[in-house]
Each structure stands twice: as C-alpha cells, then as structure tokens.
Short mmCIF file of C-alpha atoms in Angstrom, two decimals:
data_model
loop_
_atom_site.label_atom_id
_atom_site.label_comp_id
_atom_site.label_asym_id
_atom_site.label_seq_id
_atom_site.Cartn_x
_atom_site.Cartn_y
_atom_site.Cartn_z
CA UNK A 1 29.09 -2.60 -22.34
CA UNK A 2 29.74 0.80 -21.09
CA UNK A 3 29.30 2.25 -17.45
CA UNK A 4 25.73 3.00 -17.44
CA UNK A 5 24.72 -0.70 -19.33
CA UNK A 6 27.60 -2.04 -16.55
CA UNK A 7 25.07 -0.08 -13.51
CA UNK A 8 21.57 -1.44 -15.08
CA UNK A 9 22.55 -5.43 -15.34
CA UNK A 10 24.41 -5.59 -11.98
CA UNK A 11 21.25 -3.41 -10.40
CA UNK A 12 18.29 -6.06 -12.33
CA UNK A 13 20.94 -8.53 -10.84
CA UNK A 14 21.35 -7.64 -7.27
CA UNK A 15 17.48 -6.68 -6.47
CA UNK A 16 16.33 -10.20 -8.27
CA UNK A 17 18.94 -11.39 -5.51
CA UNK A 18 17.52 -9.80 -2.66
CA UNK A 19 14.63 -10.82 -3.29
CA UNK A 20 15.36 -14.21 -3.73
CA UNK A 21 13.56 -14.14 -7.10
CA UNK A 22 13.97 -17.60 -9.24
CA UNK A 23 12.71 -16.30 -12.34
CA UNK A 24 15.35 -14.45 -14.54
CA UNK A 25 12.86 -12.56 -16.28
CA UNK A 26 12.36 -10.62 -12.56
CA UNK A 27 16.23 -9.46 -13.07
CA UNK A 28 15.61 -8.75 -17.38
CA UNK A 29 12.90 -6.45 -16.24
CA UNK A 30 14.65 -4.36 -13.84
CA UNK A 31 17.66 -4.39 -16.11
CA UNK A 32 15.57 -3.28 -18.90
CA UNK A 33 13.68 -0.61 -17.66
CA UNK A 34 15.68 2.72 -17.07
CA UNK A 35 14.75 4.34 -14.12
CA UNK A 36 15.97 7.59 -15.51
CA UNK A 37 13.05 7.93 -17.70
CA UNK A 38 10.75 7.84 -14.56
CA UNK A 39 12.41 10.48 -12.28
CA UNK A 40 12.49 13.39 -14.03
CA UNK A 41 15.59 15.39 -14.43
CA UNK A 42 18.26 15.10 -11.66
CA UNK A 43 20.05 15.54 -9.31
CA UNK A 44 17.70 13.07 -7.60
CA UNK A 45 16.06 13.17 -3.97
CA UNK A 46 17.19 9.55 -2.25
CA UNK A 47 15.31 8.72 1.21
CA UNK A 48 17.18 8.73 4.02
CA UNK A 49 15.91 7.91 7.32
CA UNK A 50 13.26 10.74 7.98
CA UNK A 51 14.37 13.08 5.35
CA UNK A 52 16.08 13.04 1.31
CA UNK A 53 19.68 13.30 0.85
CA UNK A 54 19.87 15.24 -2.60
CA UNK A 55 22.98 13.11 -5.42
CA UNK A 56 25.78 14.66 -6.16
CA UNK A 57 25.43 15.08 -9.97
CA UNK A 58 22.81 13.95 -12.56
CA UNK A 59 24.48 10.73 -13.53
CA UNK A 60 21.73 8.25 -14.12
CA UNK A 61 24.28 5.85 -12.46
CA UNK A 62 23.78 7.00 -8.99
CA UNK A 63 20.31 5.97 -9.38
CA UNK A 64 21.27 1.66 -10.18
CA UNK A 65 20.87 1.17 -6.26
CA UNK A 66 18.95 -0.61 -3.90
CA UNK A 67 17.57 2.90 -2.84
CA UNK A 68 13.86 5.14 -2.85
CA UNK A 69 14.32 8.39 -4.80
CA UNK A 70 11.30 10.74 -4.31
CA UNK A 71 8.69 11.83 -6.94
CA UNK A 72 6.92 14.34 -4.91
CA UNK A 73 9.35 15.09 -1.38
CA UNK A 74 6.57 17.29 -0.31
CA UNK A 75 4.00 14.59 -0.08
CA UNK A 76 6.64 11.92 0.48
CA UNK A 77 5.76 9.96 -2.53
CA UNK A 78 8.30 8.19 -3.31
CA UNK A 79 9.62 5.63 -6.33
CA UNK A 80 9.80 2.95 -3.70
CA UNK A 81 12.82 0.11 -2.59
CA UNK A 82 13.49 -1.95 -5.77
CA UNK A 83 14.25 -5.44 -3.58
CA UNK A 84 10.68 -5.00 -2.28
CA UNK A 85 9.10 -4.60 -5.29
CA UNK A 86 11.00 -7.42 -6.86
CA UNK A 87 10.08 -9.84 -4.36
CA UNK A 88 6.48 -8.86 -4.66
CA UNK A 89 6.48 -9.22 -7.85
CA UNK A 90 8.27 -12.91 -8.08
CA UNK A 91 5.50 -14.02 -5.29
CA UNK A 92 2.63 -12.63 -7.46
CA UNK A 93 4.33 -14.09 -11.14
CA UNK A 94 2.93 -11.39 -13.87
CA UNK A 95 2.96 -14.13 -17.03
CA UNK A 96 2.68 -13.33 -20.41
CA UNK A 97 -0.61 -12.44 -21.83
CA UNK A 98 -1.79 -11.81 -18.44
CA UNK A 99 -4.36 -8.93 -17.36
CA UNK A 100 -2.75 -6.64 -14.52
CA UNK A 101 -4.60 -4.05 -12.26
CA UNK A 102 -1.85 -1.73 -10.99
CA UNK A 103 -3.06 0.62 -7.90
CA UNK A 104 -1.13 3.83 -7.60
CA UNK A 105 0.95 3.97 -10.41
CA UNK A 106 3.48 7.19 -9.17
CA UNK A 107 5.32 8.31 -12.05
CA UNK A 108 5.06 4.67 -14.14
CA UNK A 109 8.35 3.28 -13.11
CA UNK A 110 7.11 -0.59 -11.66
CA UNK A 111 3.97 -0.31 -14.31
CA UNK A 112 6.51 -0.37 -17.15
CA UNK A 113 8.23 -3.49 -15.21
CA UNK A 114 4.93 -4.98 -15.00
CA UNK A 115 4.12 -3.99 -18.72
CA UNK A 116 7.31 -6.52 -19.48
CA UNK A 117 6.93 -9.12 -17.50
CA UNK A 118 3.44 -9.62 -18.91
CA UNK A 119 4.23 -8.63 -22.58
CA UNK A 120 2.83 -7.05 -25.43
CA UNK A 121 -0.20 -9.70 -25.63
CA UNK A 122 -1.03 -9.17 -21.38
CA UNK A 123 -2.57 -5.52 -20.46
CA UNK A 124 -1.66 -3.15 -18.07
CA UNK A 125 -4.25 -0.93 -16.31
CA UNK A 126 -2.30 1.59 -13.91
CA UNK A 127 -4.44 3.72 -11.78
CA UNK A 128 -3.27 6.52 -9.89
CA UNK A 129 -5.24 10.02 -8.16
CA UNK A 130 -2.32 12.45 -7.97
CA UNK A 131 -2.28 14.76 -11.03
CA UNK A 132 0.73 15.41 -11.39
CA UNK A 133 1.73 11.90 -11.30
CA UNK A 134 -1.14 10.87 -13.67
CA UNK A 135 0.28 13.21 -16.06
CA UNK A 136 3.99 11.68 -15.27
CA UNK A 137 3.11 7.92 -15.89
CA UNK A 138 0.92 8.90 -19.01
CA UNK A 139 3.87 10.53 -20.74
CA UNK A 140 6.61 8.01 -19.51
CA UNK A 141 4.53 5.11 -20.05
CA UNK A 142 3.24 6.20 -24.17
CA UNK A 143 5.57 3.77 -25.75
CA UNK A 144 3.32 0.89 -24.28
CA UNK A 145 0.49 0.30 -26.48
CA UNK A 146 -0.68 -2.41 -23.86
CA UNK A 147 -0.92 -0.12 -21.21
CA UNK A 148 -3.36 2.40 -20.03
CA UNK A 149 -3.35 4.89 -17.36
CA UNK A 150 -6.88 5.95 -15.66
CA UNK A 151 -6.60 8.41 -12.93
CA UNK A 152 -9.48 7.26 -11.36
CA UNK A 153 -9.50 5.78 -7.37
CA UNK A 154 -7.90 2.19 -7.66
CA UNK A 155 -10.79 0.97 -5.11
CA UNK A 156 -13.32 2.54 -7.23
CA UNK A 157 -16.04 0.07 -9.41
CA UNK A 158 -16.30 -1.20 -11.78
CA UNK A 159 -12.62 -2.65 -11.35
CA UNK A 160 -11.34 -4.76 -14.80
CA UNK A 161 -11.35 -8.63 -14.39
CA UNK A 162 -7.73 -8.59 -13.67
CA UNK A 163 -5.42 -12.43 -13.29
CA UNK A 164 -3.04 -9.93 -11.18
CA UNK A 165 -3.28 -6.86 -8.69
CA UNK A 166 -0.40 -5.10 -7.97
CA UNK A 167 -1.01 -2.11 -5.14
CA UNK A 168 1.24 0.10 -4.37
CA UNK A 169 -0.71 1.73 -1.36
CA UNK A 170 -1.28 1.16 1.92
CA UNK A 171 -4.37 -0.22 2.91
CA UNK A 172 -5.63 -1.46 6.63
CA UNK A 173 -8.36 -3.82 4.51
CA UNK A 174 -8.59 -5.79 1.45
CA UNK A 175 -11.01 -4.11 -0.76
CA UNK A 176 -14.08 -5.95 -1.82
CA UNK A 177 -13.74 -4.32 -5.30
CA UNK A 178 -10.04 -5.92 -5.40
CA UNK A 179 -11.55 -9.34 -4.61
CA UNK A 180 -14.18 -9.20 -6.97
CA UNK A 181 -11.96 -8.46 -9.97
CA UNK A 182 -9.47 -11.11 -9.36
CA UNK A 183 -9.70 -13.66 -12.36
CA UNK A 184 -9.90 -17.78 -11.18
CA UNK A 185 -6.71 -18.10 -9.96
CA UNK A 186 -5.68 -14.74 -10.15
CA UNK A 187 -3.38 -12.87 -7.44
CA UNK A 188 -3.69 -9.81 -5.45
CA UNK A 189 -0.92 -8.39 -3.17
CA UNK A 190 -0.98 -5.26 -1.15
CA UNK A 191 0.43 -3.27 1.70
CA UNK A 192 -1.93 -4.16 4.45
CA UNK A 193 -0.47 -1.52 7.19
CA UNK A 194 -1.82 0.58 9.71
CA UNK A 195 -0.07 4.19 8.39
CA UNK A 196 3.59 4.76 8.60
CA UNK A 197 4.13 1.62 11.53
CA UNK A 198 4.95 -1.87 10.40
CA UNK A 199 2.76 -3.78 8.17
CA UNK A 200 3.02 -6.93 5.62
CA UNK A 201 2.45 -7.44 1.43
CA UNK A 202 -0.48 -9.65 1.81
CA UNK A 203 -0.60 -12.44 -1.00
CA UNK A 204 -3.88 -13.62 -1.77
CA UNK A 205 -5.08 -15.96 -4.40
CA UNK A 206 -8.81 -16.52 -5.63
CA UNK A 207 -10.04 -20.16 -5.70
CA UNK A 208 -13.53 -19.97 -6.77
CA UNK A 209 -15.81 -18.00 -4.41
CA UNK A 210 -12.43 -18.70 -1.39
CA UNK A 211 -9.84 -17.19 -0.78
CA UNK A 212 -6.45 -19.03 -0.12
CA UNK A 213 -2.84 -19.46 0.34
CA UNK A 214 -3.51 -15.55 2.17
CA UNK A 215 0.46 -15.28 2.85
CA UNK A 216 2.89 -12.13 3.73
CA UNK A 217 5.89 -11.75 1.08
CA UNK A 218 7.83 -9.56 3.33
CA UNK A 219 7.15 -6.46 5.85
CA UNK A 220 6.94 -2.88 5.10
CA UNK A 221 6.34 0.59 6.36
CA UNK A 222 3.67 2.51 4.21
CA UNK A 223 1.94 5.50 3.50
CA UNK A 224 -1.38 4.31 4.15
CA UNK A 225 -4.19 6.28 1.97
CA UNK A 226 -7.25 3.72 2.58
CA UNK A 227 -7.01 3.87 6.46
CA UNK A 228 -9.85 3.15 9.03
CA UNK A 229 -8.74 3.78 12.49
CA UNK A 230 -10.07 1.02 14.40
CA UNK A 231 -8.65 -1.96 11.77
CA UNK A 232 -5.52 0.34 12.30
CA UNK A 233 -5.46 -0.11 15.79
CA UNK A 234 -6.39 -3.49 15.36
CA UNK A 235 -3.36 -4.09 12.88
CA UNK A 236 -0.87 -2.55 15.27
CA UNK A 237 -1.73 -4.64 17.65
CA UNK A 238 -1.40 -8.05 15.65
CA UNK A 239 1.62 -6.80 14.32
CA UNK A 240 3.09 -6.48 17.66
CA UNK A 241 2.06 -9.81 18.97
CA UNK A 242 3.71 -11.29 15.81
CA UNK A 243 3.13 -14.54 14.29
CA UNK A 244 2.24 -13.06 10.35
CA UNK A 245 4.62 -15.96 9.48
CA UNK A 246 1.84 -18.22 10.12
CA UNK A 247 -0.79 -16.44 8.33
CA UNK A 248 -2.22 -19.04 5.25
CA UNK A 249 -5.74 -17.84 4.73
CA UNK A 250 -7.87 -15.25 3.79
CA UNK A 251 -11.57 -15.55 5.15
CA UNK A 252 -14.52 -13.86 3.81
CA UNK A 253 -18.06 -13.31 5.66
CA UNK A 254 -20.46 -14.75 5.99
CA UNK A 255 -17.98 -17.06 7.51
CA UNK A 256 -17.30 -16.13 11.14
CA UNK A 257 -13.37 -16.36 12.95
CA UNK A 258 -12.46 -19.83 14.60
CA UNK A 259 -9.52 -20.17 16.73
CA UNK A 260 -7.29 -20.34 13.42
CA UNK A 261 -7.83 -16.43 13.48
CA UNK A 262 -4.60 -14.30 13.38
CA UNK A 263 -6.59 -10.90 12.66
CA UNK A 264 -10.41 -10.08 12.44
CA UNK A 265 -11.35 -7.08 10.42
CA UNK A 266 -14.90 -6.15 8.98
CA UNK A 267 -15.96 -8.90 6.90
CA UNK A 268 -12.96 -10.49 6.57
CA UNK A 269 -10.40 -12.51 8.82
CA UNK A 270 -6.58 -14.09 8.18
CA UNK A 271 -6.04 -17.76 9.15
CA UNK A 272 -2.85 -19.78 10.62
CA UNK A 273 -5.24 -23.12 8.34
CA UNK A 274 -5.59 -23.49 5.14
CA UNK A 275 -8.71 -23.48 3.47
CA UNK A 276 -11.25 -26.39 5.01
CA UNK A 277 -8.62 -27.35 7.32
CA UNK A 278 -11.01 -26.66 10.59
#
C-alpha cells in the first residue's frame, strides 16, 4: 500500500468514525472514491473560516482530510465536510438496488459515493442547475452506467419515484415534489436552514400517506437556494429556542399543529410525538 492508498483507507476510516457510521460499506465508499477526480486540477481551495486557504502543492494527499475544498470560490460552492455527509448518509442507508434522487450534485463527488453504496443494479439521478458543474459531474461521473445527470431544478416535477433523497441544498421547507416521490418507506434528508445561520439535516421517512420518524442527523450551516423569508425567520427563531433534539414527526396539512408542535411552516409542521401519539 503506498502513500496515497495509505491517505484514502485511513480518510474512508476516520469520516465513517465521525460519523459514528455502523455500516462498513459507509467507510469502503469514501475509501473508494478518489476525490481527486472531482476537484479538478490542484493546488486545491480548502475553506477556512470566512475565506479559502489555497494547498501547498498538488498532492492528491492533502486532500484525504476531514476538510471542504471549493468547486466554484466565487459562488462559494463548495465539495462539502466529508463527516457530515457520511453521517447523513448512514442515517438515510442507500441499499443495493435502491432508486436515489440526488439534489445538487456539484461536481459528482457524493453522487459517485451514492452510486456505490447502492450498486450497479440501484440508480442514481443527480440533479444540479449550475453549468459549469452540470458539465463537471457529467464528465466525472461517465464511468457509471447507473447514473444520470439532469440539470434540471431538483424541486422541479415530475420528480422520479425515488426509495432515497439525498439534498445537498439548503432549503427553509420540505418540498411537496420531494414528498411525493419518496417510495413506501423511502427516505428523504435535507438541509432545512434559514441561509448561512444554523440549521438541521432533517430525516424523514414515508409511511403511507404520513410522514414519520421526522428526526435531525446533525446541524449545519448552508447556502440556502430555496429560501422564503418568513419560514426563515421562523426557523431562526426555533433554532434559537432549541429543542430539535426532540423533533420525531413530520406533519402534513390538512392536519393542523397541536401542542406537540416544535415548528409550523406552510402546510407542514415538526412534532416532539410520534405519529398518532396525540
């Protein structure tokens, strides 16, 4: 095993670990995947604080850490934190020969980790509205035939019946279009944030017509692209009272908020009961 090899299984190892992931094929992925191919040509751009802080060299071993590198600085898109990603992706549990709706692709990096975890008998549709990105994730991602990238609005009908939805952009509301393409049993996690302040990965899975076991997998600051101010305003505020811990719910109209109600949006409300609970 030489240097590089050395970087990739110790990096698959210590973001599975971070993220508390229990299923080795979380660490296999991230191991297996180089994140080389998805960056373009260094030296590389790695966030710092409110600004990039450019590597020294184009070794594709600076890039095996726990750490965003930008695809486009001047927009601040970034190839986001790897121990965020994993743990979102052990709560949601791609399985083989599952369907998967990806939402804002970037330059393919996490579709091609999604693409393994599912396998060459699942399918991958990655969506993404930046061109130069769709262009990026089309020519990094050829090798998988069970992949396709659509630059099309991930928000946009008619969505594919999907057993998993992966979005990578902020949102301050579940999209109905998101809910209607989730399979029986099928999972949908997303950024729900108001803009750059603190938000959650909302975990949601589809039981029938309900919507249950609504949980957050971990906080997060995100670019938010689907944004309405006043469910911002609203989500600030929740956020700052705390208490997402004891979110278990998702609640759709026409069902109206009871005192179990953490956060009312339009249409839609998060719990502290489970489903028929109160």
């Amino acid at each position: 095993m030489n240097t590089l090899q050395a970087a990739r299984r110790f990096f698959g190892d210590l973001v599975a670990a971070l993220a508390e992931a229990t299923d080795p094929r979380i660490a296999d992925a991230f191991t297996a995947i180089h994140r080389e191919d998805f960056l373009g040509p260094g030296p590389w751009l790695a966030l710092a604080g409110d600004g990039y802080v450019r590597t020294p060299s184009d070794d594709a071993v600076l890039l095996y850490q726990n750490v965003v590198f930008a695809l486009k600085p001047d927009k601040r898109l970034n190839n986001g934190e790897p121990s965020l990603h994993a743990r979102c992706l052990s709560a949601i549990a791609p399985q083989p020969g599952e369907r998967v709706l990806q939402v804002g692709a970037g330059a393919g990096y996490y579709t091609a980790i999604l693409a393994t975890l599912v396998g060459s008998q699942g399918a991958v549709e990655a969506r993404e509205i930046e061109p130069e990105l769709i262009a990026a994730a089309t020519r990094n991602l050829a090798g998988f035939r069970h992949v396709a990238v659509v630059g099309r609005s991930g928000i946009e009908p008619e969505l594919p019946q999907s057993d998993v939805i992966y979005v990578c952009a902020g949102a301050t509301a579940p999209a109905r279009s998101w809910m209607d393409a989730l399979s029986e049993n099928g999972r949908l996690i997303f950024p729900l944030t108001p803009g750059q302040d603190r938000g959650g990965m909302l975990l949601v899975t589809r039981r029938g017509n309900g919507f249950v076991r609504a949980c957050f997998a971990g906080l997060v600051h995100s670019l938010c692209r689907a944004q309405q101010a006043a469910e911002a305003d609203a989500l600030r505020q929740a956020f700052s009272r705390g208490g997402e811990d004891t979110v278990k719910s998702l609640r759709l109209a026409p069902e109206h908020p009871d005192a179990s109600c953490w956060l009312a949006g339009d249409g839609w409300w998060l719990s502290t009961a489970e489903v028929g609970a109160i």
